[in-house]
Amino acid sequence: MTTVKIALLGFGTVAQGTFNLLQTNAAIIKDRTSVDIDIAKIFVRNPDKYSNITLPVATKYVTDIKDIIEDDSIQIVVELMGGTTFAKDCVEEALKAKKNVVTANKDLLAESGPYLLELASKNGVDLRFEASVLGGIPIIRTLYESLGGNHITELIGIMNGTTNFILSKMTDEGLSYQDVLKEAQELGYAEADPTADVEGLDAARKLAILASISFNRRIFFDDVSVEGITKIDTEDIAFGKEFGYNIKLLGIAKESNKGLSLNVYPAFVPVTHPLASVRGSYNAIYVKGNGIDDAMFYGRGAGSLPTGSSVVSDIMEIAKNISNGSTGQLKSFYYDQKNIYAPGKIQSSYYIRLAVDNKTGVLAKISAKLAEQKISVLSIVQRNMDPEMAVLAIVTSKCPRSYILNLIDSFNSLRSVQSVNSVIRIMED
Amino acid sequence: MTTVKIALLGFGTVAQGTFNLLQTNAAIIKDRTSVDIDIAKIFVRNPDKYSNITLPVATKYVTDIKDIIEDDSIQIVVELMGGTTFAKDCVEEALKAKKNVVTANKDLLAESGPYLLELASKNGVDLRFEASVLGGIPIIRTLYESLGGNHITELIGIMNGTTNFILSKMTDEGLSYQDVLKEAQELGYAEADPTADVEGLDAARKLAILASISFNRRIFFDDVSVEGITKIDTEDIAFGKEFGYNIKLLGIAKESNKGLSLNVYPAFVPVTHPLASVRGSYNAIYVKGNGIDDAMFYGRGAGSLPTGSSVVSDIMEIAKNISNGSTGQLKSFYYDQKNIYAPGKIQSSYYIRLAVDNKTGVLAKISAKLAEQKISVLSIVQRNMDPEMAVLAIVTSKCPRSYILNLIDSFNSLRSVQSVNSVIRIMED
């Protein structure tokens, strides 16, 4: 039986998950690959930090990366350090030394994916990165292999566990955004500085990578229009429930004859749609293609073992390729050029919440403005809050965003409109 | 660029879906594989049947299978005829002639999978069958590649579109089983003889194949305990809704220290579980593993293009392997021996519906019987139907099936129990 020696770079959460699975499931992995996978070296800055972990006898800590790059017996380097400077150097050096690489590094992929894929191919080795996006969901291989025969037309994801946890808890318990964020931070589900999550930046980075693979063009973070969840109000969630919607932070890549649109924003999802039931810290990717019609892939987007599981699957594939003499055959995904078009051109239904004067004739004025903008109404709920103020929640039919922006301008020009409080898109069923 | 010539055997629904995708998505497929895939021949009994379909100039109908088996230029044979006699001969001959094979034939796989996989490997060619189970859901490759590093502990699926359509419609519209079955038959969703679907046989066949791959032992249809949906009553569905459950026909393979249990039965699924929102003719597979924790794969289980999409993905993988010189490397999945244990040993919660005399003291007698069998009650609802009869719906805590069978015996021995109408398992959340 072939033995393949591997080295881990870094020994944090994901690396330990990978290490644990390779140990615990060693027999299964050997049966399924016909390869003995042997963790020869682990690169860390300070081995003393890990004195509580028992390594197999043959596994050594090294503190100099050269001890891995220059070790010809090591055939797979597993980069789990993160960052785009030192990690990039390591991956580059490893590929040039004709070592296969597995990485879980989303930022590195986003920044240098095409260059590194080409470098791997030039050196006859594999570069795999299943764990770089949505750790425990095997979405990358699914997109480029299992769905490879499809013209993918749309990809919609719940790609960020922190925001889905927050929105689910706001929905289930009627708590405010601020209260739930605080709890999420205490539980370690949200960072002390939650910006990257709650403003949708993390989701946008993941969308860029998944859309690159789905639509075969290079898509950058800056190509994605982003809107976070910080303005979502418990009142909107409650109205949404009444209308049959759950609120979700969605990443949406959609192709039309105008080009490709790329957006992250909170949206109301019809409760009958499978994405509506993705709760808590779970993630899911919903894909439409001209073959499969539609499909959804659901699971843990992060975590030590789930992400480790994806890393291990990449190691196993490469180990089989080494044993078959067929490494270095992965194609780059980036070859097509498509226009990216602005979100203004996408039509959708909208939910709008207004505070208006609580007197007769106001609804008529609002309705006149809607008619003026040629926007029809699917549902409208009026709730009288006090003798001075009523709340109107309106669900419109599909229209371009520019119509909605004009509508809001015209609402604001009405003296009887006290404020336009919320504008939330509704996902198509 | 490499050109790979393929032949289709059969030109029914799935073959036409495959043909259509290979034509429509030719440019995408070529970009993604760097291979020109060329449909050289299509084997049919009677070409005149397909005179409405325009073939590419280079594609020919043949009516003698030898014209494919003996044609050395054909490298992939795509068996889409079904059946286990002539189809088996063709696949066998193709493999012996060192042709790679793609098949969507569930029955052939179930009957001769291990033999054919070994034959492929011996001849240095690939045998792939992604489309053989749940057409549009890429579950087979996911189980053996993407989740390959996991010890899978449980697989639960909604694997039959017909029964899910029927149960969904009974749930949404409050219609009886008989009425919905009739409608499904009129719409072509159910066969004139619906036995294989509604009695759970089709689901059991799929479970046997997916469990074989997940648990690495050969599992046969006969290993699966099967119960269909014909006794499900609208009244049970309504009580289920009250308790927070949706009814689904589940295929469940579950490993414990006692061995592996394999069952198909209708069960109440908590509405918060992702399987509960799999509606209509959609299918889904929910998997637990010691790495991924849990994940779900959702989509179309059948249909011309969805199934064709899986066939095409297999053709693409083999085409890449041919171009890389790495065919014939797929391992057989069957190597482990595990005990299969009877459903009686599995604990679950149960829903029981009884008709009882509408008089005081009956509930006390029922409760005494429950206590006697050491079964606790999670919920109980009593509904008085008329002066003579009341309905009791009981949800028990988890207990072995043998306890429930004893309980039902003891209920039947009570004079105040008119009938035990339903016993339905409840899936763990």
Short mmCIF file of N, CA and C in Angstrom, two decimals, chain A residues 21 24-25 27-34 130 136-138 141-152 213-216 271-274 277 279 282 286 290-300 304-307 309-310 312-313 316-317 320 323-326 329-332 335-336, chain B residues 21 24-25 27-34 130 136-138 141-152 213-216 271-274 277 279 282 286 290-300 304-307 309-310 312-313 316-317 320 323-326 329-332 335-336:
data_model
loop_
_atom_site.label_atom_id
_atom_site.label_comp_id
_atom_site.label_asym_id
_atom_site.label_seq_id
_atom_site.Cartn_x
_atom_site.Cartn_y
_atom_site.Cartn_z
N LEU A 21 -9.69 13.90 12.96
CA LEU A 21 -10.37 13.00 12.03
C LEU A 21 -9.41 12.02 11.39
N THR A 24 -8.86 9.48 14.28
CA THR A 24 -10.04 8.69 14.67
C THR A 24 -10.54 7.81 13.54
N ASN A 25 -10.53 8.34 12.33
CA ASN A 25 -11.10 7.60 11.20
C ASN A 25 -10.02 6.97 10.33
N ALA A 27 -8.76 4.04 9.97
CA ALA A 27 -9.06 2.76 9.30
C ALA A 27 -10.00 2.98 8.12
N ILE A 28 -11.05 3.78 8.33
CA ILE A 28 -12.00 4.08 7.25
C ILE A 28 -11.28 4.76 6.09
N ILE A 29 -10.43 5.72 6.42
CA ILE A 29 -9.75 6.50 5.39
C ILE A 29 -8.81 5.60 4.58
N LYS A 30 -8.14 4.70 5.27
CA LYS A 30 -7.24 3.78 4.57
C LYS A 30 -8.05 2.84 3.65
N ASP A 31 -9.17 2.33 4.17
CA ASP A 31 -10.02 1.47 3.35
C ASP A 31 -10.52 2.19 2.11
N ARG A 32 -10.92 3.45 2.29
CA ARG A 32 -11.54 4.16 1.17
C ARG A 32 -10.54 4.66 0.13
N THR A 33 -9.28 4.84 0.53
CA THR A 33 -8.30 5.39 -0.42
C THR A 33 -7.26 4.36 -0.86
N SER A 34 -7.13 3.28 -0.10
CA SER A 34 -6.01 2.33 -0.29
C SER A 34 -4.67 3.05 -0.15
N GLU A 130 -11.62 22.74 -0.67
CA GLU A 130 -13.03 22.52 -0.31
C GLU A 130 -13.40 23.24 0.98
N GLY A 136 -18.17 22.79 6.47
CA GLY A 136 -18.73 21.45 6.51
C GLY A 136 -19.66 21.11 5.35
N ILE A 137 -19.86 22.03 4.42
CA ILE A 137 -20.74 21.74 3.28
C ILE A 137 -19.87 21.49 2.05
N PRO A 138 -19.95 20.29 1.48
CA PRO A 138 -19.09 19.99 0.33
C PRO A 138 -19.60 20.67 -0.93
N ARG A 141 -16.52 21.11 -4.65
CA ARG A 141 -16.45 19.97 -5.56
C ARG A 141 -17.81 19.71 -6.22
N THR A 142 -18.88 19.91 -5.45
CA THR A 142 -20.21 19.72 -6.01
C THR A 142 -20.44 20.65 -7.20
N LEU A 143 -20.06 21.91 -7.05
CA LEU A 143 -20.27 22.86 -8.14
C LEU A 143 -19.45 22.50 -9.37
N TYR A 144 -18.17 22.15 -9.18
CA TYR A 144 -17.37 21.97 -10.39
C TYR A 144 -17.35 20.54 -10.90
N GLU A 145 -17.72 19.58 -10.07
CA GLU A 145 -17.79 18.21 -10.58
C GLU A 145 -19.25 17.76 -10.77
N SER A 146 -19.97 17.63 -9.65
CA SER A 146 -21.30 17.01 -9.74
C SER A 146 -22.26 17.84 -10.61
N LEU A 147 -22.14 19.16 -10.55
CA LEU A 147 -23.04 20.00 -11.34
C LEU A 147 -22.33 20.55 -12.58
N GLY A 148 -21.18 19.96 -12.90
CA GLY A 148 -20.36 20.47 -14.00
C GLY A 148 -21.05 20.49 -15.35
N GLY A 149 -22.03 19.63 -15.55
CA GLY A 149 -22.73 19.58 -16.83
C GLY A 149 -23.87 20.56 -16.93
N ASN A 150 -24.02 21.40 -15.91
CA ASN A 150 -25.11 22.38 -15.90
C ASN A 150 -24.64 23.77 -16.29
N HIS A 151 -25.49 24.48 -16.97
CA HIS A 151 -25.35 25.92 -17.04
C HIS A 151 -26.03 26.45 -15.78
N ILE A 152 -25.23 26.88 -14.81
CA ILE A 152 -25.81 27.37 -13.56
C ILE A 152 -26.32 28.79 -13.80
N ILE A 213 -16.64 30.01 -9.34
CA ILE A 213 -16.66 28.61 -9.79
C ILE A 213 -17.93 28.31 -10.59
N SER A 214 -19.05 28.86 -10.14
CA SER A 214 -20.32 28.56 -10.81
C SER A 214 -20.41 29.20 -12.18
N PHE A 215 -19.88 30.41 -12.30
CA PHE A 215 -20.08 31.17 -13.54
C PHE A 215 -18.78 31.30 -14.34
N ASN A 216 -17.74 30.62 -13.86
CA ASN A 216 -16.48 30.55 -14.60
C ASN A 216 -15.92 31.90 -15.03
N VAL A 271 -41.80 31.13 3.51
CA VAL A 271 -41.60 30.00 4.43
C VAL A 271 -41.64 28.65 3.70
N THR A 272 -42.22 28.61 2.51
CA THR A 272 -42.27 27.36 1.77
C THR A 272 -40.97 27.06 1.02
N HIS A 273 -40.06 28.03 0.97
CA HIS A 273 -38.79 27.80 0.26
C HIS A 273 -37.83 27.07 1.20
N PRO A 274 -37.05 26.08 0.66
CA PRO A 274 -36.16 25.33 1.56
C PRO A 274 -35.17 26.20 2.32
N SER A 277 -36.02 27.35 6.06
CA SER A 277 -35.90 26.50 7.24
C SER A 277 -34.45 26.26 7.65
N ARG A 279 -31.84 27.20 9.91
CA ARG A 279 -31.94 27.92 11.17
C ARG A 279 -30.60 28.01 11.90
N TYR A 282 -26.57 27.19 11.06
CA TYR A 282 -26.43 26.41 9.83
C TYR A 282 -26.34 27.31 8.60
N TYR A 286 -28.30 27.19 -2.26
CA TYR A 286 -29.38 26.78 -3.16
C TYR A 286 -28.95 27.16 -4.58
N ASN A 290 -29.64 24.52 -15.54
CA ASN A 290 -30.55 24.08 -16.61
C ASN A 290 -30.67 22.56 -16.69
N GLY A 291 -29.88 21.83 -15.90
CA GLY A 291 -30.06 20.39 -15.81
C GLY A 291 -30.79 19.99 -14.54
N ILE A 292 -30.22 20.38 -13.41
CA ILE A 292 -30.76 19.92 -12.12
C ILE A 292 -32.08 20.56 -11.73
N ASP A 293 -32.46 21.65 -12.42
CA ASP A 293 -33.59 22.44 -11.97
C ASP A 293 -33.15 23.17 -10.71
N ASP A 294 -33.44 22.62 -9.52
CA ASP A 294 -32.87 23.26 -8.34
C ASP A 294 -32.44 22.23 -7.31
N ALA A 295 -31.49 22.63 -6.48
CA ALA A 295 -30.93 21.73 -5.47
C ALA A 295 -30.43 22.58 -4.32
N MET A 296 -30.35 21.98 -3.13
CA MET A 296 -29.83 22.72 -1.98
C MET A 296 -28.88 21.85 -1.18
N PHE A 297 -27.82 22.47 -0.68
CA PHE A 297 -26.79 21.79 0.09
C PHE A 297 -26.69 22.50 1.44
N TYR A 298 -26.92 21.74 2.50
CA TYR A 298 -27.15 22.30 3.83
C TYR A 298 -26.20 21.69 4.84
N GLY A 299 -25.69 22.48 5.76
CA GLY A 299 -24.84 21.89 6.80
C GLY A 299 -24.16 22.96 7.64
N ARG A 300 -23.11 22.51 8.33
CA ARG A 300 -22.33 23.40 9.18
C ARG A 300 -21.37 24.21 8.32
N SER A 304 -14.52 23.12 13.97
CA SER A 304 -13.29 22.36 13.90
C SER A 304 -13.45 21.06 13.09
N LEU A 305 -14.37 20.20 13.48
CA LEU A 305 -14.53 18.92 12.79
C LEU A 305 -15.21 19.05 11.42
N PRO A 306 -16.30 19.82 11.31
CA PRO A 306 -16.90 19.96 9.98
C PRO A 306 -15.90 20.50 8.94
N THR A 307 -15.16 21.55 9.31
CA THR A 307 -14.18 22.09 8.36
C THR A 307 -13.06 21.07 8.15
N SER A 309 -13.38 17.93 8.20
CA SER A 309 -13.91 16.90 7.30
C SER A 309 -13.66 17.26 5.84
N SER A 310 -13.85 18.53 5.50
CA SER A 310 -13.60 18.95 4.12
C SER A 310 -12.10 18.92 3.80
N VAL A 312 -9.95 16.90 5.13
CA VAL A 312 -9.59 15.48 5.00
C VAL A 312 -10.04 14.94 3.64
N SER A 313 -11.22 15.35 3.16
CA SER A 313 -11.67 14.85 1.86
C SER A 313 -10.73 15.31 0.75
N MET A 316 -7.62 13.15 1.01
CA MET A 316 -7.90 11.81 0.47
C MET A 316 -7.89 11.80 -1.06
N GLU A 317 -8.51 12.82 -1.67
CA GLU A 317 -8.52 12.87 -3.14
C GLU A 317 -7.11 12.97 -3.69
N LYS A 320 -5.24 9.71 -3.35
CA LYS A 320 -5.61 8.77 -4.41
C LYS A 320 -4.94 9.18 -5.73
N SER A 323 -1.39 8.14 -5.65
CA SER A 323 -1.25 6.70 -5.81
C SER A 323 -1.56 6.27 -7.25
N ASN A 324 -2.42 7.05 -7.95
CA ASN A 324 -2.75 6.74 -9.35
C ASN A 324 -1.84 7.46 -10.34
N GLY A 325 -0.94 8.28 -9.84
CA GLY A 325 -0.10 9.08 -10.74
C GLY A 325 -0.88 10.08 -11.57
N SER A 326 -1.92 10.66 -10.97
CA SER A 326 -2.74 11.59 -11.77
C SER A 326 -2.95 12.94 -11.09
N GLN A 329 -4.01 17.73 -12.53
CA GLN A 329 -4.95 17.75 -13.66
C GLN A 329 -6.12 18.71 -13.45
N LEU A 330 -6.16 19.37 -12.27
CA LEU A 330 -7.28 20.28 -12.03
C LEU A 330 -7.16 21.52 -12.91
N LYS A 331 -8.25 21.83 -13.58
CA LYS A 331 -8.26 23.03 -14.42
C LYS A 331 -8.56 24.27 -13.58
N SER A 332 -8.10 25.40 -14.01
CA SER A 332 -8.52 26.66 -13.40
C SER A 332 -9.99 26.87 -13.76
N TYR A 335 -12.39 31.47 -16.87
CA TYR A 335 -12.06 31.65 -18.28
C TYR A 335 -13.08 32.47 -19.03
N ASP A 336 -14.22 32.69 -18.44
CA ASP A 336 -15.28 33.35 -19.18
C ASP A 336 -15.35 34.83 -18.78
N LEU B 21 -28.64 17.86 -22.62
CA LEU B 21 -27.64 18.63 -21.87
C LEU B 21 -26.29 18.62 -22.58
N THR B 24 -26.89 21.19 -25.44
CA THR B 24 -27.11 22.58 -25.01
C THR B 24 -25.90 23.15 -24.29
N ASN B 25 -25.28 22.34 -23.44
CA ASN B 25 -24.18 22.84 -22.62
C ASN B 25 -22.81 22.43 -23.17
N ALA B 27 -20.50 23.83 -24.89
CA ALA B 27 -19.37 24.75 -24.72
C ALA B 27 -18.87 24.74 -23.27
N ILE B 28 -19.82 24.78 -22.33
CA ILE B 28 -19.47 24.75 -20.90
C ILE B 28 -18.75 23.44 -20.58
N ILE B 29 -19.27 22.33 -21.08
CA ILE B 29 -18.71 21.02 -20.78
C ILE B 29 -17.29 20.91 -21.35
N LYS B 30 -17.09 21.44 -22.53
CA LYS B 30 -15.76 21.41 -23.12
C LYS B 30 -14.78 22.27 -22.30
N ASP B 31 -15.25 23.46 -21.90
CA ASP B 31 -14.39 24.33 -21.08
C ASP B 31 -14.00 23.65 -19.76
N ARG B 32 -14.98 22.98 -19.15
CA ARG B 32 -14.73 22.42 -17.82
C ARG B 32 -13.91 21.14 -17.85
N THR B 33 -13.92 20.41 -18.98
CA THR B 33 -13.20 19.14 -19.02
C THR B 33 -11.96 19.17 -19.91
N SER B 34 -11.88 20.18 -20.79
CA SER B 34 -10.85 20.20 -21.84
C SER B 34 -10.95 18.94 -22.72
N GLU B 130 -23.85 7.76 -10.67
CA GLU B 130 -24.43 8.85 -9.87
C GLU B 130 -25.94 8.94 -10.06
N GLY B 136 -31.37 13.80 -9.63
CA GLY B 136 -30.81 15.14 -9.66
C GLY B 136 -30.03 15.54 -8.42
N ILE B 137 -29.91 14.65 -7.44
CA ILE B 137 -29.16 15.00 -6.22
C ILE B 137 -27.81 14.29 -6.29
N PRO B 138 -26.71 15.05 -6.30
CA PRO B 138 -25.40 14.42 -6.43
C PRO B 138 -24.99 13.78 -5.10
N ARG B 141 -21.44 10.48 -5.23
CA ARG B 141 -20.07 11.01 -5.16
C ARG B 141 -19.86 11.76 -3.84
N THR B 142 -20.89 12.47 -3.38
CA THR B 142 -20.77 13.18 -2.11
C THR B 142 -20.45 12.22 -0.97
N LEU B 143 -21.15 11.09 -0.94
CA LEU B 143 -20.93 10.15 0.15
C LEU B 143 -19.52 9.56 0.09
N TYR B 144 -19.08 9.15 -1.10
CA TYR B 144 -17.80 8.44 -1.10
C TYR B 144 -16.60 9.33 -1.30
N GLU B 145 -16.81 10.55 -1.80
CA GLU B 145 -15.66 11.46 -1.90
C GLU B 145 -15.72 12.56 -0.85
N SER B 146 -16.72 13.43 -0.95
CA SER B 146 -16.73 14.61 -0.09
C SER B 146 -16.83 14.26 1.39
N LEU B 147 -17.59 13.20 1.71
CA LEU B 147 -17.74 12.82 3.11
C LEU B 147 -16.88 11.59 3.44
N GLY B 148 -15.95 11.27 2.55
CA GLY B 148 -15.14 10.06 2.70
C GLY B 148 -14.33 10.00 3.98
N GLY B 149 -14.00 11.15 4.55
CA GLY B 149 -13.22 11.17 5.79
C GLY B 149 -14.06 11.03 7.04
N ASN B 150 -15.36 10.81 6.86
CA ASN B 150 -16.27 10.68 8.00
C ASN B 150 -16.60 9.23 8.31
N HIS B 151 -16.75 8.96 9.56
CA HIS B 151 -17.48 7.77 9.97
C HIS B 151 -18.95 8.19 9.96
N ILE B 152 -19.68 7.71 8.95
CA ILE B 152 -21.10 8.08 8.86
C ILE B 152 -21.88 7.22 9.86
N ILE B 213 -22.89 2.28 0.38
CA ILE B 213 -21.77 3.21 0.19
C ILE B 213 -21.40 3.88 1.51
N SER B 214 -22.41 4.26 2.29
CA SER B 214 -22.13 4.98 3.54
C SER B 214 -21.47 4.10 4.58
N PHE B 215 -21.91 2.83 4.64
CA PHE B 215 -21.46 1.97 5.73
C PHE B 215 -20.52 0.87 5.23
N ASN B 216 -20.16 0.95 3.93
CA ASN B 216 -19.16 0.05 3.36
C ASN B 216 -19.42 -1.42 3.62
N VAL B 271 -41.25 19.86 12.82
CA VAL B 271 -41.25 20.90 11.77
C VAL B 271 -39.95 21.70 11.76
N THR B 272 -39.20 21.68 12.85
CA THR B 272 -37.94 22.43 12.88
C THR B 272 -36.80 21.68 12.20
N HIS B 273 -37.01 20.40 11.86
CA HIS B 273 -35.94 19.64 11.20
C HIS B 273 -35.94 19.96 9.71
N PRO B 274 -34.74 20.07 9.10
CA PRO B 274 -34.72 20.44 7.68
C PRO B 274 -35.48 19.46 6.78
N SER B 277 -39.23 20.28 5.72
CA SER B 277 -39.62 21.26 4.70
C SER B 277 -39.35 20.76 3.28
N ARG B 279 -40.78 19.33 0.36
CA ARG B 279 -42.19 19.24 -0.05
C ARG B 279 -42.37 18.66 -1.44
N TYR B 282 -40.01 16.73 -4.32
CA TYR B 282 -38.58 16.84 -4.00
C TYR B 282 -38.13 15.70 -3.09
N TYR B 286 -30.39 13.31 4.43
CA TYR B 286 -29.81 13.95 5.61
C TYR B 286 -28.81 12.97 6.19
N ASN B 290 -19.16 11.74 11.96
CA ASN B 290 -18.40 12.25 13.10
C ASN B 290 -17.52 13.44 12.74
N GLY B 291 -17.45 13.80 11.45
CA GLY B 291 -16.76 15.03 11.07
C GLY B 291 -17.74 16.16 10.79
N ILE B 292 -18.63 15.93 9.85
CA ILE B 292 -19.53 17.00 9.40
C ILE B 292 -20.61 17.36 10.40
N ASP B 293 -20.82 16.51 11.43
CA ASP B 293 -21.96 16.71 12.31
C ASP B 293 -23.20 16.33 11.51
N ASP B 294 -23.89 17.30 10.88
CA ASP B 294 -24.97 16.88 10.01
C ASP B 294 -25.04 17.75 8.76
N ALA B 295 -25.59 17.19 7.71
CA ALA B 295 -25.67 17.89 6.43
C ALA B 295 -26.87 17.34 5.68
N MET B 296 -27.42 18.15 4.77
CA MET B 296 -28.55 17.66 3.98
C MET B 296 -28.37 18.05 2.51
N PHE B 297 -28.79 17.14 1.64
CA PHE B 297 -28.66 17.33 0.20
C PHE B 297 -30.05 17.18 -0.41
N TYR B 298 -30.51 18.23 -1.05
CA TYR B 298 -31.91 18.37 -1.44
C TYR B 298 -32.04 18.62 -2.93
N GLY B 299 -33.02 18.04 -3.58
CA GLY B 299 -33.24 18.36 -4.99
C GLY B 299 -34.26 17.45 -5.64
N ARG B 300 -34.19 17.42 -6.96
CA ARG B 300 -35.09 16.58 -7.75
C ARG B 300 -34.59 15.15 -7.74
N SER B 304 -36.14 13.93 -16.50
CA SER B 304 -35.26 13.79 -17.64
C SER B 304 -33.96 14.60 -17.48
N LEU B 305 -34.07 15.90 -17.29
CA LEU B 305 -32.87 16.73 -17.21
C LEU B 305 -32.13 16.59 -15.89
N PRO B 306 -32.81 16.57 -14.73
CA PRO B 306 -32.05 16.37 -13.47
C PRO B 306 -31.26 15.06 -13.48
N THR B 307 -31.89 13.98 -13.91
CA THR B 307 -31.17 12.71 -13.96
C THR B 307 -30.08 12.78 -15.03
N SER B 309 -28.45 15.33 -15.83
CA SER B 309 -27.34 16.12 -15.27
C SER B 309 -26.35 15.23 -14.52
N SER B 310 -26.87 14.25 -13.78
CA SER B 310 -25.97 13.33 -13.07
C SER B 310 -25.24 12.42 -14.04
N VAL B 312 -24.44 13.17 -17.09
CA VAL B 312 -23.43 13.99 -17.74
C VAL B 312 -22.22 14.21 -16.82
N SER B 313 -22.48 14.41 -15.52
CA SER B 313 -21.34 14.63 -14.62
C SER B 313 -20.45 13.38 -14.57
N MET B 316 -18.46 13.33 -17.77
CA MET B 316 -17.38 14.33 -17.71
C MET B 316 -16.19 13.84 -16.88
N GLU B 317 -16.50 13.20 -15.74
CA GLU B 317 -15.41 12.70 -14.89
C GLU B 317 -14.61 11.63 -15.62
N LYS B 320 -12.44 13.16 -18.31
CA LYS B 320 -11.21 13.74 -17.74
C LYS B 320 -10.22 12.63 -17.38
N SER B 323 -8.58 11.43 -20.48
CA SER B 323 -7.60 12.39 -20.97
C SER B 323 -6.35 12.42 -20.06
N ASN B 324 -6.54 12.10 -18.77
CA ASN B 324 -5.40 12.05 -17.84
C ASN B 324 -4.77 10.66 -17.73
N GLY B 325 -5.33 9.70 -18.44
CA GLY B 325 -4.81 8.34 -18.33
C GLY B 325 -5.00 7.74 -16.94
N SER B 326 -6.12 8.08 -16.28
CA SER B 326 -6.28 7.58 -14.91
C SER B 326 -7.62 6.91 -14.68
N GLN B 329 -9.56 3.40 -11.51
CA GLN B 329 -9.01 3.53 -10.15
C GLN B 329 -10.08 3.53 -9.07
N LEU B 330 -11.36 3.45 -9.47
CA LEU B 330 -12.41 3.47 -8.45
C LEU B 330 -12.41 2.18 -7.65
N LYS B 331 -12.40 2.33 -6.34
CA LYS B 331 -12.45 1.16 -5.47
C LYS B 331 -13.88 0.67 -5.31
N SER B 332 -14.03 -0.59 -5.03
CA SER B 332 -15.34 -1.09 -4.64
C SER B 332 -15.66 -0.54 -3.25
N TYR B 335 -16.64 -3.73 1.81
CA TYR B 335 -15.56 -4.49 2.41
C TYR B 335 -15.78 -4.77 3.87
N ASP B 336 -16.71 -4.10 4.48
CA ASP B 336 -16.86 -4.24 5.92
C ASP B 336 -18.01 -5.19 6.23
#
